[in-house]
Amino acid sequence: DVKVTQSSRYLVKRTGEKVFLECVQDMDHENMFWYRQDPGLGLRLIYFSYDVKMKEKGDIPEGYSVSREKKERFSLILESASTNQTSMYLCASSLEGRGHEQYFGPGTRLTVT
Amino acid sequence: GEDVEQSLFLSVREGDSSVINCTYTDSSSTYLYWYKQEPGAGLQLLTYIFSNMDMKQDQRLTVLLNKKDKHLSLRIADTQTGDSAIYFCAEIDVDTGRRALTFGSGTRLQVQP
């Protein structure tokens, strides 16, 4: 079974702090994704990576950056957390190629106070 | 660009059938997915269909695709209280080279005993 793990289930940070969210997958997937989920808005893509050190902006990249130094690990960084970044963050991975489904981690609920 | 729309809420009685609907905007070479999210959890892939198919059945789940109207539905037979969750429709147009799915806002299914 594919396993995608996220470093924290719940996180509380203060405004202005630098925040790291970590994601690890164990199935040698090329693609990894970070989404945020907000009520009524579904999932919105922040960034994705299709290879080590490669990244592309998604639909809402402002205020975020990412790092992929190893194939299995994809980090989301909030350089200076703000209250409007309070959300559920979901990591996913998939194989490269047509129609490969995405496998999701359990999510990190981040609260910025 | 891609757009996926779903109604936000559906309530059914235990034992009845549930039908969750989705409309999408993309074209002929599209994979369409249904994901389930239970409270506090990540997304779990339920089933998917390619746009050259009309129907797919998997135990209690039936997916119907109307390509002309760009309408996708998920029917759950004999709905149980354990089916209470948020259901997301998602799509990817393989001809665009895009790697990330586009999600709808999710339909919250409430099953009443």
Coordinates of C-alpha atoms in Angstrom, one line a residue:
Chain A
D1 CA 0.0 0.0 0.0
V2 CA 1.1 3.5 -0.7
K3 CA 1.8 5.5 2.4
V4 CA 2.0 9.2 2.6
T5 CA 2.8 10.6 6.0
Q6 CA 2.8 14.2 7.3
S7 CA 4.9 15.3 10.2
S8 CA 2.2 16.8 12.3
R9 CA -1.6 16.3 12.6
Y10 CA -2.1 19.6 14.5
L11 CA 0.1 22.6 14.7
V12 CA -0.4 26.0 16.4
K13 CA 2.0 28.9 15.4
R14 CA 2.2 32.6 16.0
T15 CA 1.9 35.3 13.4
G16 CA 5.3 35.9 11.8
E17 CA 6.8 32.6 12.7
K18 CA 8.5 30.4 10.0
V19 CA 6.6 27.1 9.7
F20 CA 7.8 23.9 8.1
L21 CA 5.3 21.2 7.0
E22 CA 6.9 17.9 6.0
C23 CA 5.6 15.1 3.8
V24 CA 7.1 11.7 3.1
Q25 CA 6.0 9.1 0.6
D26 CA 7.3 5.5 0.4
M27 CA 6.3 4.5 -3.1
D28 CA 9.0 6.2 -5.2
H29 CA 6.5 8.5 -6.8
E30 CA 7.8 11.2 -9.0
N31 CA 5.1 13.8 -8.3
M32 CA 4.3 15.4 -5.0
F33 CA 1.7 18.1 -4.2
W34 CA 0.7 20.5 -1.5
Y35 CA -2.9 21.6 -1.2
R36 CA -4.8 23.6 1.3
Q37 CA -8.4 22.8 2.1
D38 CA -10.9 25.4 3.3
P39 CA -14.7 24.9 3.9
G40 CA -16.7 25.5 0.7
L41 CA -13.6 25.9 -1.4
G42 CA -12.5 22.4 -1.8
L43 CA -8.8 21.7 -2.4
R44 CA -6.6 24.4 -3.9
L45 CA -3.1 23.6 -5.2
I46 CA -0.3 25.5 -3.6
Y47 CA 2.8 23.9 -5.2
F48 CA 3.9 20.7 -6.8
S49 CA 7.1 19.0 -7.7
Y50 CA 7.7 16.5 -10.5
D51 CA 11.3 15.6 -9.6
V52 CA 14.0 16.3 -7.1
K53 CA 14.8 20.0 -6.9
M54 CA 12.0 20.7 -9.4
K55 CA 8.9 22.7 -8.5
E56 CA 6.1 24.5 -10.1
K57 CA 3.6 27.0 -8.7
G58 CA 0.0 26.0 -8.3
D59 CA -3.0 28.2 -8.1
I60 CA -2.3 29.9 -4.8
P61 CA 1.5 30.0 -4.2
E62 CA 1.7 33.4 -2.5
G63 CA 3.1 33.3 1.0
Y64 CA 4.5 29.8 0.5
S65 CA 7.6 28.1 -0.7
V66 CA 8.6 24.5 -1.1
S67 CA 11.7 22.3 -1.0
R68 CA 12.4 18.8 -2.5
E69 CA 15.9 17.7 -1.8
K70 CA 15.1 14.0 -1.8
K71 CA 12.6 12.1 -4.0
E72 CA 10.5 10.9 -1.0
R73 CA 10.3 14.2 0.9
F74 CA 8.4 17.4 0.0
S75 CA 8.4 20.3 2.4
L76 CA 6.0 23.3 2.5
I77 CA 7.4 26.4 4.1
L78 CA 5.5 29.4 5.4
E79 CA 8.1 32.1 5.5
S80 CA 6.1 34.4 7.8
A81 CA 2.9 32.8 9.0
S82 CA -0.3 34.9 8.9
T83 CA -3.7 34.3 10.3
N84 CA -5.2 33.8 6.8
Q85 CA -3.0 30.7 6.4
T86 CA -4.9 28.9 9.1
S87 CA -6.2 25.9 7.2
M88 CA -5.9 22.2 6.6
Y89 CA -2.9 21.3 4.5
L90 CA -2.9 18.1 2.5
C91 CA 0.1 16.5 0.8
A92 CA -0.3 14.0 -2.0
S93 CA 1.9 12.0 -4.4
S94 CA 1.5 10.2 -7.7
L95 CA 3.4 8.4 -10.3
E96 CA 4.3 10.3 -13.5
G97 CA 2.1 9.5 -16.5
R98 CA -1.4 9.6 -17.7
G99 CA -4.2 9.5 -15.2
H100 CA -2.3 8.2 -12.2
E101 CA -4.3 8.8 -9.1
Q102 CA -3.0 10.9 -6.3
Y103 CA -2.6 9.4 -2.8
F104 CA -3.1 11.7 0.1
G105 CA -1.6 12.0 3.6
P106 CA -3.8 12.5 6.7
G107 CA -3.5 16.3 6.7
T108 CA -2.0 18.9 9.0
R109 CA -4.4 21.3 10.6
L110 CA -2.5 24.5 11.1
T111 CA -3.8 27.3 13.3
V112 CA -2.0 30.7 13.2
T113 CA -2.8 33.0 16.1
Chain B
G1 CA -9.3 26.5 -17.5
E2 CA -10.7 23.6 -15.6
D3 CA -13.6 24.0 -13.3
V4 CA -15.4 21.4 -11.3
E5 CA -18.7 22.0 -9.5
Q6 CA -20.6 20.1 -6.9
S7 CA -23.5 20.7 -4.6
L8 CA -22.5 21.2 -1.0
F9 CA -24.8 19.0 0.9
L10 CA -26.9 15.8 0.7
S11 CA -28.9 14.1 3.3
V12 CA -30.3 10.5 3.0
R13 CA -31.7 7.8 5.2
E14 CA -29.8 4.7 6.0
G15 CA -30.6 2.0 3.4
D16 CA -31.5 4.5 0.6
S17 CA -29.4 5.2 -2.4
S18 CA -27.3 8.4 -2.5
V19 CA -26.5 10.2 -5.7
I20 CA -23.8 12.8 -5.7
N21 CA -23.4 14.9 -8.8
C22 CA -20.6 16.8 -10.4
T23 CA -20.1 18.9 -13.5
Y24 CA -16.8 19.6 -15.2
T25 CA -15.6 21.8 -18.0
D26 CA -12.7 19.9 -19.6
S27 CA -12.6 18.1 -22.8
S28 CA -12.3 14.6 -24.3
S29 CA -9.3 13.1 -22.7
T30 CA -10.1 13.4 -19.1
Y31 CA -9.7 11.2 -16.0
L32 CA -12.4 11.8 -13.4
Y33 CA -12.1 10.7 -9.8
W34 CA -14.2 10.3 -6.7
Y35 CA -12.5 10.8 -3.4
K36 CA -14.0 10.3 0.1
Q37 CA -12.8 12.3 3.2
E38 CA -13.9 11.1 6.6
P39 CA -13.8 13.6 9.5
G40 CA -10.2 14.6 10.4
A41 CA -8.7 12.4 7.7
G42 CA -7.0 12.8 4.3
L43 CA -8.7 11.9 1.0
Q44 CA -9.2 8.3 0.0
L45 CA -9.6 7.4 -3.6
L46 CA -12.9 5.5 -4.2
T47 CA -13.0 5.1 -8.0
Y48 CA -12.2 6.7 -11.2
I49 CA -13.3 6.7 -14.8
F50 CA -11.8 7.8 -18.1
S51 CA -13.8 9.9 -20.5
N52 CA -14.2 7.2 -23.1
M53 CA -16.3 5.2 -20.6
D54 CA -20.0 5.7 -19.8
M55 CA -20.2 3.7 -16.6
K56 CA -18.2 1.9 -14.0
Q57 CA -19.5 -0.2 -11.2
D58 CA -17.6 -1.4 -8.1
Q59 CA -19.6 -3.2 -5.4
R60 CA -22.0 -0.5 -4.0
L61 CA -20.6 2.3 -6.1
T62 CA -21.7 3.2 -9.6
V63 CA -20.2 6.0 -11.6
L64 CA -22.1 7.4 -14.5
L65 CA -20.6 9.8 -17.1
N66 CA -22.6 11.9 -19.5
K67 CA -20.0 13.3 -21.8
K68 CA -22.4 15.5 -23.7
D69 CA -23.4 17.4 -20.6
K70 CA -20.1 17.0 -18.9
H71 CA -21.9 15.5 -15.9
L72 CA -20.5 12.9 -13.5
S73 CA -22.4 11.1 -10.8
L74 CA -21.6 8.7 -8.0
R75 CA -24.3 6.5 -6.8
I76 CA -24.0 4.7 -3.5
A77 CA -26.4 1.8 -3.0
D78 CA -27.7 0.8 0.4
T79 CA -26.1 3.8 2.1
Q80 CA -24.8 3.2 5.5
T81 CA -23.9 5.6 8.4
G82 CA -20.3 4.8 7.7
D83 CA -20.7 6.5 4.3
S84 CA -21.2 9.8 6.0
A85 CA -18.2 11.9 4.7
I86 CA -17.3 14.6 2.3
Y87 CA -17.1 13.4 -1.3
F88 CA -14.9 15.2 -3.8
C89 CA -15.1 15.0 -7.5
A90 CA -11.7 15.7 -9.3
E91 CA -10.5 15.8 -12.9
I92 CA -7.4 15.9 -14.9
D93 CA -7.1 16.6 -18.7
V94 CA -4.3 14.5 -19.9
D95 CA -3.8 16.5 -23.1
T96 CA -2.8 19.6 -21.2
G97 CA 0.2 17.9 -19.6
R98 CA -1.1 19.2 -16.2
R99 CA -0.1 16.9 -13.4
A100 CA -2.3 18.1 -10.6
L101 CA -6.0 17.3 -10.2
T102 CA -8.7 20.0 -10.2
F103 CA -11.1 19.4 -7.3
G104 CA -14.7 20.4 -6.7
S105 CA -15.7 22.0 -3.4
G106 CA -16.9 18.7 -2.0
T107 CA -20.4 17.3 -1.1
R108 CA -21.1 16.6 2.5
L109 CA -23.2 13.4 2.7
Q110 CA -25.1 13.0 5.9
V111 CA -26.7 9.6 6.5
Q112 CA -29.5 9.5 9.0
P113 CA -30.3 6.3 10.9

